mmCIF file of C-alpha atoms in Angstrom:
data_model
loop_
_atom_site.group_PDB
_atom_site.id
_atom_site.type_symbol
_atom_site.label_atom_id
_atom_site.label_comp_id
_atom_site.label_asym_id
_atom_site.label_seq_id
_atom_site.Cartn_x
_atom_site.Cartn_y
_atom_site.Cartn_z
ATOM 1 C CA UNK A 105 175.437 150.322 94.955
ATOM 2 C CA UNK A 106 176.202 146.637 94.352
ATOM 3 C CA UNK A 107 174.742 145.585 97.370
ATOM 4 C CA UNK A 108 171.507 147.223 97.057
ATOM 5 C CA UNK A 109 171.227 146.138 93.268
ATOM 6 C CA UNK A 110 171.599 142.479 94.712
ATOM 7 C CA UNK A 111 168.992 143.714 97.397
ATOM 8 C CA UNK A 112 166.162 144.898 94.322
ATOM 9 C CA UNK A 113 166.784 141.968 92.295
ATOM 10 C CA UNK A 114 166.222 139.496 95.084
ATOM 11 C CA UNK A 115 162.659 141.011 95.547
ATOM 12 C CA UNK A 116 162.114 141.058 92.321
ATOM 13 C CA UNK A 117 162.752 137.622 92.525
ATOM 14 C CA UNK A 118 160.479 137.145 95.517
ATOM 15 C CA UNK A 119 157.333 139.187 93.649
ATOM 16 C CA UNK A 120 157.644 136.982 90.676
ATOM 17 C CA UNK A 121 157.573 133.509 92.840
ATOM 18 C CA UNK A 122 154.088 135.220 94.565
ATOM 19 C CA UNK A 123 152.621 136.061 91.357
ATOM 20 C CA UNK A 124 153.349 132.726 90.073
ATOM 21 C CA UNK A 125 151.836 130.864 92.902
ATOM 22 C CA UNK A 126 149.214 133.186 93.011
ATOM 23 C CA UNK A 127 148.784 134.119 89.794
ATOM 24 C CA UNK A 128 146.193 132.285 87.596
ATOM 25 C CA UNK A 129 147.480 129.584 85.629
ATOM 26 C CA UNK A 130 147.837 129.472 82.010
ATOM 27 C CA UNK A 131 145.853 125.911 81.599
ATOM 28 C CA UNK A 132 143.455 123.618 83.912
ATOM 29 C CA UNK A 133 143.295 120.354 84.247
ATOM 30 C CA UNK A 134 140.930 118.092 82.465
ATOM 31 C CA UNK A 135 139.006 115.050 83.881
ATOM 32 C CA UNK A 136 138.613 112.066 82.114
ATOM 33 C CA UNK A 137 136.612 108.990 83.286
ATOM 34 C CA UNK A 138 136.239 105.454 82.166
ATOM 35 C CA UNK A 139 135.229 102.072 83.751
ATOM 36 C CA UNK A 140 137.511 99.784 85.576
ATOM 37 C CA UNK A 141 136.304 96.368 83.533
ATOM 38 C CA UNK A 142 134.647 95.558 80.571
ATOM 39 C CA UNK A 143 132.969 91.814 79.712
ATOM 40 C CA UNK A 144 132.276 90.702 76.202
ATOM 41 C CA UNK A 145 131.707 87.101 74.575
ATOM 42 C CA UNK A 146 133.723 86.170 71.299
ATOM 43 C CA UNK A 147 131.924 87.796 68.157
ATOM 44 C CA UNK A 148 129.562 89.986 70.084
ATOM 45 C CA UNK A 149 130.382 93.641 70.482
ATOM 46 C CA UNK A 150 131.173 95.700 73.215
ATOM 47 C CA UNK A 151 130.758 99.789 74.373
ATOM 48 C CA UNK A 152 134.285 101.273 75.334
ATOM 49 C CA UNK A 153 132.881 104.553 77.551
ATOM 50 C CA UNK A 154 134.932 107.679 77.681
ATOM 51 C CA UNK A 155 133.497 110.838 79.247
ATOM 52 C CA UNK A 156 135.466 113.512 80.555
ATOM 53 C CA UNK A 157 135.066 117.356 82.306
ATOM 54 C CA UNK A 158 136.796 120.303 81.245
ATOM 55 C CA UNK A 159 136.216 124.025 82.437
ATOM 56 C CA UNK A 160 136.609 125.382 79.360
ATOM 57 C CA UNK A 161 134.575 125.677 76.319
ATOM 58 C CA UNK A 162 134.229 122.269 73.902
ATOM 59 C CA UNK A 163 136.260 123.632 71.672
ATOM 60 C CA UNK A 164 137.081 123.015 67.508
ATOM 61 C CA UNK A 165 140.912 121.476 68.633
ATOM 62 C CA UNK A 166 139.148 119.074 70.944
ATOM 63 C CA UNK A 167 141.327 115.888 70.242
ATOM 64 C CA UNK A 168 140.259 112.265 71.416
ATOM 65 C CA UNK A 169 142.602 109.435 71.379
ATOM 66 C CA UNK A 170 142.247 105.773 72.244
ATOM 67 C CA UNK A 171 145.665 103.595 72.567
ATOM 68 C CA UNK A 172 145.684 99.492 73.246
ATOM 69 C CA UNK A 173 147.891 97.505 75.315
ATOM 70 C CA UNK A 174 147.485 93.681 74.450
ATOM 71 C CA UNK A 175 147.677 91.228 77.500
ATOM 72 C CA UNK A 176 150.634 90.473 78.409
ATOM 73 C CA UNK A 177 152.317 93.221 76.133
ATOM 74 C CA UNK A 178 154.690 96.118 77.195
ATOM 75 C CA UNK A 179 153.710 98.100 74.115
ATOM 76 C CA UNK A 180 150.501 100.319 73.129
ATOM 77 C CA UNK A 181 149.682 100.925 69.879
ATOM 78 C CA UNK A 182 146.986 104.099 68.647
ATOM 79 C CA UNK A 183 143.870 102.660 67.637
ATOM 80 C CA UNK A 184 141.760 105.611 66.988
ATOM 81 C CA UNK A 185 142.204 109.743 66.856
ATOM 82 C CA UNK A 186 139.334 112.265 66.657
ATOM 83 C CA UNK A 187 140.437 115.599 65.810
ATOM 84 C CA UNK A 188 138.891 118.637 63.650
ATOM 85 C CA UNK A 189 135.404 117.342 63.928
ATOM 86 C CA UNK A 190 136.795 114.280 62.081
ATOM 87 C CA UNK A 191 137.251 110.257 63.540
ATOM 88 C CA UNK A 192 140.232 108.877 62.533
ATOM 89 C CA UNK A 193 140.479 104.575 62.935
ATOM 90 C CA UNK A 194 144.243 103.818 62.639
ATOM 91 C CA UNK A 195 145.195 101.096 60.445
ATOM 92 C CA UNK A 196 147.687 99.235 62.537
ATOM 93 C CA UNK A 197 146.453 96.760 64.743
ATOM 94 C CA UNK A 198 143.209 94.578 64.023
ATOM 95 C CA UNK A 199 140.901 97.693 65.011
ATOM 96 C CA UNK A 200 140.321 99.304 61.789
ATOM 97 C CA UNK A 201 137.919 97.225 60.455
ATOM 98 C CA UNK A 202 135.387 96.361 63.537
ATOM 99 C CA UNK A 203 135.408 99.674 65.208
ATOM 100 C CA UNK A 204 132.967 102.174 65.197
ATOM 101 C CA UNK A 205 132.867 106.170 66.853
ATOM 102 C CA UNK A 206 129.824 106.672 68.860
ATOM 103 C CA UNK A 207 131.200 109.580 70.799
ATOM 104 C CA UNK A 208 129.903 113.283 70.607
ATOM 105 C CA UNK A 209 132.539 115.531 71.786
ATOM 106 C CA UNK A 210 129.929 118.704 72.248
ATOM 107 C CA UNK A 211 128.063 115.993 74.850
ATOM 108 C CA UNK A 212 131.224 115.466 76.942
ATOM 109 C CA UNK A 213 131.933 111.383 74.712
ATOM 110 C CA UNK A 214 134.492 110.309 73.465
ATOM 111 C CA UNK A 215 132.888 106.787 73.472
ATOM 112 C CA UNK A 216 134.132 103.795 70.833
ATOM 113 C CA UNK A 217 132.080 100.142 69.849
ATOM 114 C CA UNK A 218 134.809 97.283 69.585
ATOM 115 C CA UNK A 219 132.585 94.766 67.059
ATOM 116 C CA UNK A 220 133.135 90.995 66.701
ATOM 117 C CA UNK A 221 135.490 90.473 69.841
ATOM 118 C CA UNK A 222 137.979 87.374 69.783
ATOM 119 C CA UNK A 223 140.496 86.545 72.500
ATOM 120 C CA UNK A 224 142.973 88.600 71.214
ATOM 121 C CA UNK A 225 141.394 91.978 72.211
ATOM 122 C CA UNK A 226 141.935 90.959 75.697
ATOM 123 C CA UNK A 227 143.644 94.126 76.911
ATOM 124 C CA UNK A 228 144.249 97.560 78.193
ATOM 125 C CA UNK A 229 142.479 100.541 76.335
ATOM 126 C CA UNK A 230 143.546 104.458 77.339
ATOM 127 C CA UNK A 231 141.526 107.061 76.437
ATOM 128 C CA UNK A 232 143.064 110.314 76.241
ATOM 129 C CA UNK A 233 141.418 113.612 76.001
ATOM 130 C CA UNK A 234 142.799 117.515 75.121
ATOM 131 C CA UNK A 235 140.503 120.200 74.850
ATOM 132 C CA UNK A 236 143.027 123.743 74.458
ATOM 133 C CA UNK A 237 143.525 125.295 76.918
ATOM 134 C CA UNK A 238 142.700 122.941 79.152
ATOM 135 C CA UNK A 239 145.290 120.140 78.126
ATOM 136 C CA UNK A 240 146.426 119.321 81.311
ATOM 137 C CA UNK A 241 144.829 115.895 82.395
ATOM 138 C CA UNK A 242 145.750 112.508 83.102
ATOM 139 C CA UNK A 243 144.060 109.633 80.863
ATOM 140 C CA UNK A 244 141.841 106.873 82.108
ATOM 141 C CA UNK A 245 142.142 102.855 80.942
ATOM 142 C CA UNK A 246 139.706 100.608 80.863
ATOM 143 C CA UNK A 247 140.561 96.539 80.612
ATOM 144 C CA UNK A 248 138.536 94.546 78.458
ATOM 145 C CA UNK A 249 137.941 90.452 79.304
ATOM 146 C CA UNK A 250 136.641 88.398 76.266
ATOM 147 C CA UNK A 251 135.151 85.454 77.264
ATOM 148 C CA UNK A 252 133.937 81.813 75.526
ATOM 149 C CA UNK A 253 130.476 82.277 74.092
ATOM 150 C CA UNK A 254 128.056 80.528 75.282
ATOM 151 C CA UNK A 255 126.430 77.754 73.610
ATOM 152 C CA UNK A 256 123.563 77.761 71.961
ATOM 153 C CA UNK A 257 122.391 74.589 73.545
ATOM 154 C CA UNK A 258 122.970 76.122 77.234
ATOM 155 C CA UNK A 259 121.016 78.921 76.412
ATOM 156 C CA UNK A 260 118.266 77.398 75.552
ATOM 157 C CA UNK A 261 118.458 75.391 78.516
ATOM 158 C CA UNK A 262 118.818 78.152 80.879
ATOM 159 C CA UNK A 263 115.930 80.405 78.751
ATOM 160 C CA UNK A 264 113.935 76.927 79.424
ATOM 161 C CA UNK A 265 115.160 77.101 83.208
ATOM 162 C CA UNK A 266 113.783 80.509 83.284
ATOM 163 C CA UNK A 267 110.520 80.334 81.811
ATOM 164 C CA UNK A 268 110.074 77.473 83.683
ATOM 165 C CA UNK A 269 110.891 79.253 87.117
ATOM 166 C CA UNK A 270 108.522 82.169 86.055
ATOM 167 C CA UNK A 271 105.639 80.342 85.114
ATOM 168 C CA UNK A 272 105.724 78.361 88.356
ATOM 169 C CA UNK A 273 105.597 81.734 90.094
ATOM 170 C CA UNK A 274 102.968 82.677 87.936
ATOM 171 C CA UNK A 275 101.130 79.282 88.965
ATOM 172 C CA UNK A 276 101.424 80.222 92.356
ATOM 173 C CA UNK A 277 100.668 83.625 92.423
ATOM 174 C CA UNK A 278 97.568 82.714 90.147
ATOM 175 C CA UNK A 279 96.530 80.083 93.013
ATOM 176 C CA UNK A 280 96.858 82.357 96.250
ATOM 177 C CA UNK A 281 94.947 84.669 94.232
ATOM 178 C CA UNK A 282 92.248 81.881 93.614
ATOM 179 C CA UNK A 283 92.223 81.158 97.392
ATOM 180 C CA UNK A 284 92.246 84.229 98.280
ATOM 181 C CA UNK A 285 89.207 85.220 95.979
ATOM 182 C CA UNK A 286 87.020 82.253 96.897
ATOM 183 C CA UNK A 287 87.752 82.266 100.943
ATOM 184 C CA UNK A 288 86.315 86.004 100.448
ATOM 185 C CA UNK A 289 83.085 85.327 98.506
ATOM 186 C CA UNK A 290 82.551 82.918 101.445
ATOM 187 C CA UNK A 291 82.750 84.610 103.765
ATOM 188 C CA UNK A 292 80.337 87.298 101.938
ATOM 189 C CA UNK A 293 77.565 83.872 101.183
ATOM 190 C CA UNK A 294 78.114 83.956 104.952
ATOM 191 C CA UNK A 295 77.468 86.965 105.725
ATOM 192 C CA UNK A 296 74.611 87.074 103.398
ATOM 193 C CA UNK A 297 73.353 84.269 105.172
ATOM 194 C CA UNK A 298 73.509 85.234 108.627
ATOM 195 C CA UNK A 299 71.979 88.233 107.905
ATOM 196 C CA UNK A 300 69.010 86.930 105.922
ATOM 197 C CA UNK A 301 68.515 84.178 109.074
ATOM 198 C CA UNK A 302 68.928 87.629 111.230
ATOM 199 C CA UNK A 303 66.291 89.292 108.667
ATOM 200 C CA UNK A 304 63.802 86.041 109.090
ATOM 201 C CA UNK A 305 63.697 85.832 112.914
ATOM 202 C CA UNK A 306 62.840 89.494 113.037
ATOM 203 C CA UNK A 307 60.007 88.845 109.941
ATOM 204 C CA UNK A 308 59.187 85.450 112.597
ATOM 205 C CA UNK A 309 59.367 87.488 115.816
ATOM 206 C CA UNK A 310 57.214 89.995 114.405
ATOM 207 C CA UNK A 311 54.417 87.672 112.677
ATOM 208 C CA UNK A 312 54.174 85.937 115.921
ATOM 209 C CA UNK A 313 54.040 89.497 117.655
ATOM 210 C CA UNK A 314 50.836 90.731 115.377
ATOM 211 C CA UNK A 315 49.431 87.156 115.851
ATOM 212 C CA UNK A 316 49.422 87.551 119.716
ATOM 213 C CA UNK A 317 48.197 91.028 118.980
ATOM 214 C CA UNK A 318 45.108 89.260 116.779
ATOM 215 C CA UNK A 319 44.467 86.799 119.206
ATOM 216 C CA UNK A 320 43.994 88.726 122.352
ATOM 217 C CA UNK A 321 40.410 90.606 122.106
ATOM 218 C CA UNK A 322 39.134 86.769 121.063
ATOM 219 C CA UNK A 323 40.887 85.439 124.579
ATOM 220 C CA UNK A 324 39.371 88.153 126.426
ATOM 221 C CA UNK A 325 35.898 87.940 124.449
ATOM 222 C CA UNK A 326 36.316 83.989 125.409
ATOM 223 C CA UNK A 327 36.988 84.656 129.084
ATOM 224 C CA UNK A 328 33.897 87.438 129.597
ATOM 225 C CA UNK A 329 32.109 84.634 128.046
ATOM 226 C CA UNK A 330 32.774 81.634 129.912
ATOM 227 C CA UNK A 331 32.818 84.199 132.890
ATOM 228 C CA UNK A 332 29.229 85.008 132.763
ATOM 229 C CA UNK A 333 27.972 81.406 131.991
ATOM 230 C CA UNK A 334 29.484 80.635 135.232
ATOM 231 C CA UNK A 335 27.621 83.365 136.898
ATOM 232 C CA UNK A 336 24.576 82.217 135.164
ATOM 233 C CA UNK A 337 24.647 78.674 135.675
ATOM 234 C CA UNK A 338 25.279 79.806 139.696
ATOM 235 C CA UNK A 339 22.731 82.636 139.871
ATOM 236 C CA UNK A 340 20.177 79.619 138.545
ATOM 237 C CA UNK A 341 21.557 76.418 140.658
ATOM 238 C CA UNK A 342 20.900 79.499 143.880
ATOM 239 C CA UNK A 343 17.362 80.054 142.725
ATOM 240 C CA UNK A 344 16.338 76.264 141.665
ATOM 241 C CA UNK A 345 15.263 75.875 145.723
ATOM 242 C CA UNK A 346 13.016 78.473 145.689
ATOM 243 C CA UNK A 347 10.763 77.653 142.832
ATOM 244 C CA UNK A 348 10.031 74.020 143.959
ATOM 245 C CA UNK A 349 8.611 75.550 146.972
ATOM 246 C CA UNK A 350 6.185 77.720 144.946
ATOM 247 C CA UNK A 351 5.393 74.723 143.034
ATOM 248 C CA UNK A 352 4.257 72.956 146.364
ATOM 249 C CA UNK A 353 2.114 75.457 147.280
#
């Protein structure tokens, strides 16, 4: 009896391992995405993104957090919460006063604005994202680099740079555009003119075509004329011997 109580329990055992493994499991695993690296200039502001992917429902215990790790510190401190429909800005740190919720949890953002950056915001930020059931999830961290701002002087010098650069491509787009137009309305004054000096040596070819035409019954009218003169003039030198005779007699 002992040894086939040891023998039930042990499949017990094994049909509880199977249903475990392939038994559905009581939460999934949320997704949550940020970028690598972030740039900003001293007093400007900057766009911390957070999105994540859950397969369940958005739903009212949805909690957002966002944690910060200065450079070259060990320890993070909580910077912001969202929970209950409600953003909550912590008041330790420097945060609380230049930072502003842009997220929308129903739209999958859990986004934050950092305003007025200095030097000491270089750091880590970790956004963190729960959405019961699905709690499961690993957070994703972002690094933000501060940099000197740049002058005002260099600016202007490098918007001068600019508009310089453009307008000389303007310049010489404008001129190969010029070129372009005038080579082609020469070549169409060419054109033109070939084919009016085409259009006038058919007009000449034809004039002197309906002069010949003109002049040919007065040629032949000239040569039956001069052609029977001749005949004349030797019909009468044949008969001039004749008469003198009857003028002897």
């Amino acid at each position: 009896m002992s040894q086939g109580a040891g023998g039930s329990g042990s499949l017990l055992l094994l049909l509880a391992g199977l249903l475990s493994v392939l038994g559905p499991s009581p939460t999934s695993s949320i997704h949550v995405y940020t970028q690598r690296e972030v740039y900003g200039t001293v007093g400007s502001h900057v766009t911390l993104s957070c999105s994540f992917w859950s397969s369940e429902w958005i739903s009212e215990d949805i909690s957002i957090t966002w944690h910060f790790q200065a450079e070259g510190s060990r320890d993070s401190i909580s910077i912001f919460h969202y929970a209950k429909g409600q953003p909550y800005i912590d008041d330790v740190g420097s945060f609380k006063e230049r930072m502003e919720w842009v997220g929308n949890p129903r739209r999958k953002d859990g986004s934050i604005v950092i305003h007025n950056l200095d030097y000491t915001d270089n750091g880590t930020f970790t956004c963190d994202v729960k959405n019961p059931p699905d709690i499961v999830g690993k957070s994703s961290q972002v690094t933000l680099y501060v940099l000197e701002k740049v002058p005002t002087r260099y600016g202007v010098v490098l918007g001068s740079v600019i508009a310089g650069a453009l307008l000389l491509v303007a310049v010489v787009v404008a001129l190969v555009y010029l070129i372009r137009y005038c080579w082609l309305r020469r070549q169409v004054a060419l054109q033109r003119r070939l084919s009016a000096m085409e259009k006038g040596k058919l007009q000449r070819s034809a004039k002197d075509a309906s002069k010949r035409s003109r002049q040919a019954p007065v040629l032949y009218a000239m040569l039956d004329h001069s052609r029977g003169t001749k005949a004349a003039s030797e019909k009468k030198a044949k008969g001039a011997p004749g008469d003198s005779r009857k003028d002897k007699k």
